[in-house]
Amino acid sequence: MAKILVADGMDRNAAKELTNMGHELVIEHLDVPELKRELGNYDVIIVRSATKIRKEVIDAVAGSNLKLIIRAGVGLDNIDVSYAREKGIAVENTPKASSASVAELTIAHMFSLARFLYISNVTMRDGMWYKKAYKGIELSGKTLGLIGFGRIAIEVAKRASVLGMKVIYTDIITKDGYDEFSCVTKEELIKTSDFISLHIPFIKEVGPVLSENEFNMMKDGVYIVNCARGGVVDEEALIKALDSGKVAGAAIDVFEEEPTKNKKLFTHEKVSLTPHIGASTKEAQARIGLEIIDKVKEYF
Ligand SMILES: NC(=O)C1=CN([C@@H]2O[C@H](COP(=O)(O)OP(=O)(O)OC[C@H]3O[C@@H](n4cnc5c(N)ncnc54)[C@H](O)[C@@H]3O)[C@@H](O)[C@H]2O)C=CC1
Ligand SMILES: O=C(O)CCC(=O)C(=O)O
């Protein structure tokens, strides 16, 4: 049986099930010095995005009891994965569980931008009635360009096409079986999309895929949605493009630093914001819980 540290919370039913299976669960968020001191006493740690497991933590616990790191989610950018594996610690994630939830948030942000939902909720609370200022656009008939065409993007594409959008995508890997959507080059996507939504992992060595050069190539009045990772869009270049009017609006769930301290970005009147909640639905967390149970069963 395993001693498991649940560092960033998890679905209550899944936690109960792990306990019923005989595992010992401790539900507690630890900071880096505490992780370095205490993580070696556990067999497994389960994290979401808040806990970072970097080289210094891995070095402190290498050769201890710790056998498995489970990322309750998709992105592994908060864990030094290959270093952990080099040190004999397995790393697993739960990649399938949250795709529908992230796709729904993406679509919600597109509506929010198109119809000023995010800002009218603020100004009306201040007693304003800016009816004339909030002349929106329809999503129907617009071109949605998806950067990355994996699990989440495919769910976005299906929903967007039902709304009457033309969906195009670009990916570094050829994707078969999606003839209803057009695969294009990144450049063509950037030049022709009315909405651009990113669905790729953040890779430090690659850096942002939308920077000043890409913003300059876009249609005037384009909308940007980022429910992937903060680092995939250069925040300063985005602010510049919002200020110049090149970008009509941006919806952002993920930030270069979280919680974000980029005041220019989070107070911008053309930005629809959520605090990294793409996977934060009851359904996604329940499915993630089931995937976690399967992972623990594989190892213990
Ligand atoms: N906002 C949130 O709460 C959540 C965010 N995410 C983020 O969404 C990302 C995507 O998740 P999935 O769709 O499940 O992953 P996936 O692995 O199924 O799809 C990612 C796709 O992006 C492609 N790709 C990678 N780099 C690329 C590049 N530079 N240009 C074009 N294509 C590229 C890959 O070939 C792959 O097809 C995750 O890596 C994670 O960072 C995931 C879950 C929740
Ligand atoms: O677990 C979370 O809160 C974030 C989800 C996420 O970003 C992911 O699964 O990659």
Coordinates of C-alpha atoms and ligand atoms in Angstrom, one line a residue:
M1 CA 0.0 0.0 0.0
A2 CA 1.2 3.5 -0.8
K3 CA 1.6 6.7 1.3
I4 CA 0.2 9.4 -1.0
L5 CA 0.6 13.2 -0.7
V6 CA -2.2 15.0 -2.4
A7 CA -0.6 18.4 -2.9
D8 CA -3.2 20.5 -4.8
G9 CA -6.5 18.8 -3.9
M10 CA -8.4 16.1 -5.8
D11 CA -11.9 14.8 -6.4
R12 CA -13.4 13.7 -3.1
N13 CA -14.9 10.4 -4.3
A14 CA -11.6 9.4 -5.9
A15 CA -9.7 10.3 -2.7
K16 CA -12.2 8.2 -0.7
E17 CA -11.8 5.3 -3.1
L18 CA -8.0 5.4 -2.7
T19 CA -8.4 5.3 1.1
N20 CA -10.8 2.4 0.8
M21 CA -8.2 0.6 -1.3
G22 CA -5.9 0.8 1.7
H23 CA -3.7 3.7 0.7
E24 CA -2.8 6.4 3.2
L25 CA -3.7 9.9 1.9
V26 CA -2.4 13.2 3.3
I27 CA -4.1 16.2 1.7
E28 CA -1.8 19.2 2.2
H29 CA -0.1 21.8 0.0
L30 CA 3.6 22.0 0.7
D31 CA 6.0 24.8 -0.4
V32 CA 9.4 24.0 -1.9
P33 CA 11.4 23.8 1.4
E34 CA 8.7 21.5 2.9
L35 CA 8.7 19.3 -0.2
K36 CA 12.4 18.9 0.0
R37 CA 12.2 18.0 3.6
E38 CA 9.1 15.8 3.6
L39 CA 8.3 14.4 0.1
G40 CA 10.9 11.5 0.6
N41 CA 8.5 10.0 3.2
Y42 CA 5.8 9.4 0.6
D43 CA 5.5 6.8 -2.2
V44 CA 3.4 9.0 -4.5
I45 CA 2.7 12.7 -4.9
I46 CA -0.4 13.9 -6.8
V47 CA -0.2 17.5 -8.1
R48 CA -2.2 19.9 -10.3
S49 CA -0.5 23.0 -11.6
A50 CA 0.2 24.9 -8.4
T51 CA 3.0 22.5 -7.1
K52 CA 6.2 22.7 -9.1
I53 CA 8.5 19.7 -8.9
R54 CA 11.8 21.0 -10.2
K55 CA 15.3 19.6 -10.1
E56 CA 16.0 20.9 -6.6
V57 CA 13.1 19.0 -5.2
I58 CA 13.9 15.8 -7.2
D59 CA 17.5 16.0 -6.0
A60 CA 16.4 16.3 -2.4
V61 CA 14.2 13.1 -2.6
A62 CA 16.1 11.0 -5.1
G63 CA 16.7 7.5 -3.6
S64 CA 14.0 8.0 -1.0
N65 CA 10.5 6.3 -0.9
L66 CA 9.1 8.5 -3.7
K67 CA 8.4 6.3 -6.7
L68 CA 5.6 8.1 -8.6
I69 CA 4.6 11.6 -9.4
I70 CA 1.0 11.9 -10.8
R71 CA 0.0 15.1 -12.6
A72 CA -3.8 15.3 -12.2
G73 CA -4.1 17.0 -15.6
V74 CA -2.4 17.3 -19.0
G75 CA 0.4 19.7 -19.0
L76 CA 3.7 18.5 -17.5
D77 CA 5.5 21.8 -17.7
N78 CA 5.4 22.2 -13.8
I79 CA 7.5 19.0 -13.5
D80 CA 11.1 18.3 -14.6
V81 CA 9.9 15.0 -16.2
S82 CA 13.0 13.6 -17.8
Y83 CA 15.1 14.5 -14.7
A84 CA 12.7 12.7 -12.4
R85 CA 12.7 9.6 -14.7
E86 CA 16.5 9.7 -14.8
K87 CA 16.4 9.5 -11.0
G88 CA 14.1 6.5 -11.1
I89 CA 10.9 8.4 -10.3
A90 CA 8.0 7.6 -12.6
V91 CA 5.8 10.5 -13.9
E92 CA 2.3 10.0 -15.1
N93 CA -0.5 12.4 -16.2
T94 CA -4.3 12.0 -16.9
P95 CA -4.4 13.3 -20.5
K96 CA -8.0 12.4 -21.6
A97 CA -10.2 13.5 -18.8
S98 CA -10.5 17.3 -19.2
S99 CA -10.6 17.8 -23.0
A100 CA -14.3 18.6 -23.2
S101 CA -14.2 21.0 -20.3
V102 CA -11.3 23.0 -21.8
A103 CA -13.0 23.0 -25.2
E104 CA -16.2 24.4 -23.6
L105 CA -14.2 27.1 -21.8
T106 CA -12.6 28.0 -25.1
I107 CA -15.9 28.4 -26.8
A108 CA -17.3 30.4 -23.8
H109 CA -14.4 32.8 -24.1
M110 CA -15.0 33.2 -27.8
F111 CA -18.6 34.2 -27.1
S112 CA -17.4 36.4 -24.3
L113 CA -15.1 38.3 -26.7
A114 CA -17.6 38.5 -29.5
R115 CA -20.4 39.9 -27.4
F116 CA -18.5 41.9 -24.7
L117 CA -19.8 39.6 -21.9
Y118 CA -16.7 40.0 -19.8
I119 CA -16.7 43.8 -19.8
S120 CA -20.5 44.5 -19.7
N121 CA -20.6 42.4 -16.5
V122 CA -18.1 44.9 -15.0
T123 CA -19.5 48.2 -16.4
M124 CA -23.1 47.3 -15.5
R125 CA -22.1 46.7 -11.9
D126 CA -20.7 50.3 -12.0
G127 CA -24.2 51.5 -13.0
M128 CA -23.3 52.0 -16.7
W129 CA -25.5 51.3 -19.8
Y130 CA -23.0 51.1 -22.7
K131 CA -25.4 49.6 -25.2
K132 CA -23.9 51.5 -28.2
A133 CA -20.3 50.5 -27.4
Y134 CA -21.1 46.8 -27.3
K135 CA -22.0 46.1 -30.9
G136 CA -20.6 42.6 -31.3
I137 CA -20.0 40.1 -34.0
E138 CA -21.4 36.6 -34.8
L139 CA -19.2 33.6 -34.5
S140 CA -21.1 32.0 -37.4
G141 CA -19.3 32.5 -40.7
K142 CA -15.9 33.4 -39.0
T143 CA -12.7 31.4 -39.5
L144 CA -11.3 29.8 -36.4
G145 CA -7.6 28.9 -36.6
L146 CA -6.5 26.2 -34.1
I147 CA -2.7 26.0 -33.3
G148 CA -2.2 22.4 -32.2
F149 CA -4.8 19.8 -33.2
G150 CA -4.7 17.3 -30.4
R151 CA -7.4 16.1 -27.9
I152 CA -8.7 19.6 -26.8
A153 CA -8.5 21.3 -30.2
I154 CA -10.5 18.5 -31.9
E155 CA -13.2 19.0 -29.3
V156 CA -13.1 22.8 -29.9
A157 CA -13.3 22.2 -33.7
K158 CA -16.4 20.0 -33.4
R159 CA -18.2 22.5 -31.3
A160 CA -17.1 25.5 -33.4
S161 CA -18.2 23.9 -36.7
V162 CA -21.7 23.3 -35.2
L163 CA -21.8 27.0 -34.5
G164 CA -21.2 27.7 -38.2
M165 CA -17.5 28.6 -38.0
K166 CA -15.0 27.5 -40.7
V167 CA -12.3 25.6 -38.8
I168 CA -8.7 25.4 -40.0
Y169 CA -5.7 24.1 -38.0
T170 CA -2.0 23.6 -37.9
D171 CA 0.0 21.0 -36.1
I172 CA 3.6 19.7 -36.1
I173 CA 2.2 16.2 -36.6
T174 CA 0.1 15.1 -39.5
K175 CA -3.5 14.3 -38.3
D176 CA -5.6 11.8 -40.3
G177 CA -9.3 11.4 -40.3
Y178 CA -10.4 15.0 -39.9
D179 CA -11.2 16.0 -43.5
E180 CA -14.0 18.3 -42.5
F181 CA -11.3 20.6 -41.1
S182 CA -8.5 22.1 -43.2
C183 CA -4.9 21.6 -42.3
V184 CA -2.9 24.7 -43.2
T185 CA 0.6 26.1 -42.5
K186 CA 1.0 28.2 -39.4
E187 CA 1.6 31.2 -41.6
E188 CA -1.6 30.7 -43.6
L189 CA -3.5 30.2 -40.3
I190 CA -2.1 33.4 -38.8
K191 CA -2.9 35.4 -41.9
T192 CA -6.5 34.2 -42.5
S193 CA -8.1 33.5 -39.1
D194 CA -10.6 35.7 -37.4
F195 CA -10.1 33.9 -34.1
I196 CA -6.9 32.1 -33.2
S197 CA -7.0 29.6 -30.3
L198 CA -3.9 27.8 -29.0
H199 CA -3.9 24.2 -27.8
I200 CA -0.3 23.2 -27.5
P201 CA 2.0 22.4 -24.6
F202 CA 4.5 25.0 -23.4
I203 CA 8.1 23.9 -24.2
K204 CA 10.7 26.2 -22.7
E205 CA 13.2 25.6 -25.5
V206 CA 10.5 26.5 -28.1
G207 CA 9.2 29.6 -26.3
P208 CA 6.2 31.6 -27.5
V209 CA 4.6 30.6 -30.8
L210 CA 2.8 34.0 -31.1
S211 CA 5.2 36.9 -30.8
E212 CA 5.4 40.4 -32.4
N213 CA 6.3 38.9 -35.8
E214 CA 3.1 36.7 -35.8
F215 CA 0.9 39.5 -34.5
N216 CA 2.1 41.7 -37.4
M217 CA 1.0 39.1 -39.9
M218 CA -2.6 38.7 -38.5
K219 CA -5.8 40.2 -39.9
D220 CA -6.7 43.5 -38.3
G221 CA -9.3 42.9 -35.6
V222 CA -8.3 39.3 -34.9
Y223 CA -9.3 37.6 -31.6
I224 CA -6.9 35.5 -29.6
V225 CA -7.8 32.7 -27.2
N226 CA -5.3 31.0 -24.9
C227 CA -6.5 28.2 -22.8
A228 CA -3.2 26.3 -23.3
R229 CA -0.2 27.7 -21.4
G230 CA 0.9 31.3 -20.6
G231 CA 4.3 30.9 -22.3
V232 CA 2.9 30.0 -25.7
V233 CA 1.9 33.7 -26.3
D234 CA 4.3 36.5 -25.6
E235 CA 2.3 38.6 -23.2
E236 CA 4.1 41.9 -23.9
A237 CA 3.6 41.5 -27.7
L238 CA 0.0 40.7 -27.1
I239 CA -0.5 43.9 -25.0
K240 CA 1.1 45.9 -27.8
A241 CA -1.2 44.3 -30.4
L242 CA -4.2 45.0 -28.2
D243 CA -3.2 48.6 -27.8
S244 CA -2.6 49.2 -31.5
G245 CA -6.0 47.6 -32.4
K246 CA -4.4 44.8 -34.4
V247 CA -6.0 42.4 -31.9
A248 CA -9.6 43.3 -31.1
G249 CA -9.8 41.1 -28.0
A250 CA -8.0 38.4 -26.2
A251 CA -9.3 35.7 -23.8
I252 CA -6.8 34.2 -21.4
D253 CA -7.1 31.4 -19.0
V254 CA -3.3 30.8 -18.5
F255 CA -0.5 33.2 -17.8
E256 CA 3.3 33.4 -18.0
E257 CA 3.3 33.6 -14.2
E258 CA 0.4 32.3 -12.1
P259 CA -1.2 34.0 -10.3
T260 CA -0.5 36.7 -12.8
K261 CA 1.1 40.0 -11.7
N262 CA 0.9 41.5 -15.3
K263 CA -1.4 44.4 -14.3
K264 CA -1.4 45.9 -17.8
L265 CA -2.8 42.6 -19.1
F266 CA -5.3 41.7 -16.4
T267 CA -6.8 45.3 -16.3
H268 CA -6.9 45.6 -20.1
E269 CA -10.4 46.5 -21.3
K270 CA -10.1 44.1 -24.3
V271 CA -9.2 41.1 -22.3
S272 CA -11.5 38.3 -21.1
L273 CA -10.0 36.6 -18.1
T274 CA -10.3 33.3 -16.1
P275 CA -7.8 32.1 -13.5
H276 CA -6.6 28.8 -15.1
I277 CA -9.9 27.0 -14.8
G278 CA -10.0 25.1 -18.1
A279 CA -10.1 21.7 -16.3
S280 CA -12.0 23.0 -13.2
T281 CA -15.4 21.3 -13.7
K282 CA -17.0 18.6 -11.5
E283 CA -17.1 16.2 -14.5
A284 CA -13.4 16.7 -15.5
Q285 CA -12.2 16.4 -12.0
A286 CA -14.3 13.2 -11.4
R287 CA -12.8 11.7 -14.6
I288 CA -9.3 12.8 -13.6
G289 CA -9.9 11.1 -10.2
L290 CA -10.8 7.8 -12.0
E291 CA -7.6 8.1 -14.1
I292 CA -5.6 8.7 -10.9
I293 CA -7.0 5.5 -9.4
D294 CA -6.0 3.5 -12.5
K295 CA -2.5 4.9 -12.4
V296 CA -2.1 4.1 -8.7
K297 CA -3.4 0.5 -9.4
E298 CA -0.7 0.1 -12.1
Y299 CA 2.1 0.8 -9.6
F300 CA 0.8 -0.5 -6.2
Ligands
LIG1 N1 -6.4 25.6 -19.3 C1 -6.3 24.5 -18.7 O1 -6.8 24.3 -17.6 C2 -5.8 23.3 -19.4 C3 -4.8 23.5 -20.4 N2 -4.2 22.4 -21.0 C4 -3.2 22.7 -22.0 O2 -3.6 22.3 -23.3 C5 -2.5 21.7 -23.9 C6 -3.1 20.8 -25.0 O3 -3.7 19.7 -24.4 P1 -4.2 18.4 -25.3 O4 -5.0 18.8 -26.5 O5 -4.8 17.4 -24.4 O6 -2.8 17.9 -25.8 P2 -2.4 17.0 -27.1 O7 -1.1 16.4 -26.8 O8 -3.6 16.0 -27.3 O9 -2.4 18.0 -28.3 C7 -1.3 18.9 -28.4 C8 -1.1 19.0 -29.9 O10 -0.2 20.2 -30.2 C9 0.7 19.8 -31.2 N3 1.8 20.7 -31.1 C10 2.8 20.7 -30.1 N4 3.6 21.8 -30.4 C11 3.1 22.4 -31.4 C12 3.5 23.6 -32.1 N5 4.6 24.3 -31.8 N6 2.8 24.0 -33.2 C13 1.7 23.3 -33.6 N7 1.3 22.1 -33.0 C14 2.0 21.7 -31.9 C15 1.0 18.3 -30.9 O11 1.5 17.7 -32.0 C16 -0.4 17.8 -30.5 O12 -1.1 17.3 -31.6 C17 -1.8 21.0 -22.8 O13 -0.4 20.8 -23.2 C18 -1.9 21.9 -21.7 O14 -0.8 22.8 -21.6 C19 -4.7 21.2 -20.8 C20 -5.7 20.9 -19.9 C21 -6.3 22.0 -19.1
LIG2 O1 -5.0 21.2 -12.8 C1 -5.2 22.3 -13.1 O2 -5.8 23.1 -12.4 C2 -4.8 22.8 -14.5 C3 -5.1 21.9 -15.6 C4 -4.1 22.0 -16.7 O3 -3.7 23.1 -17.0 C5 -3.7 20.8 -17.3 O4 -4.3 19.7 -17.1 O5 -2.7 20.9 -18.1

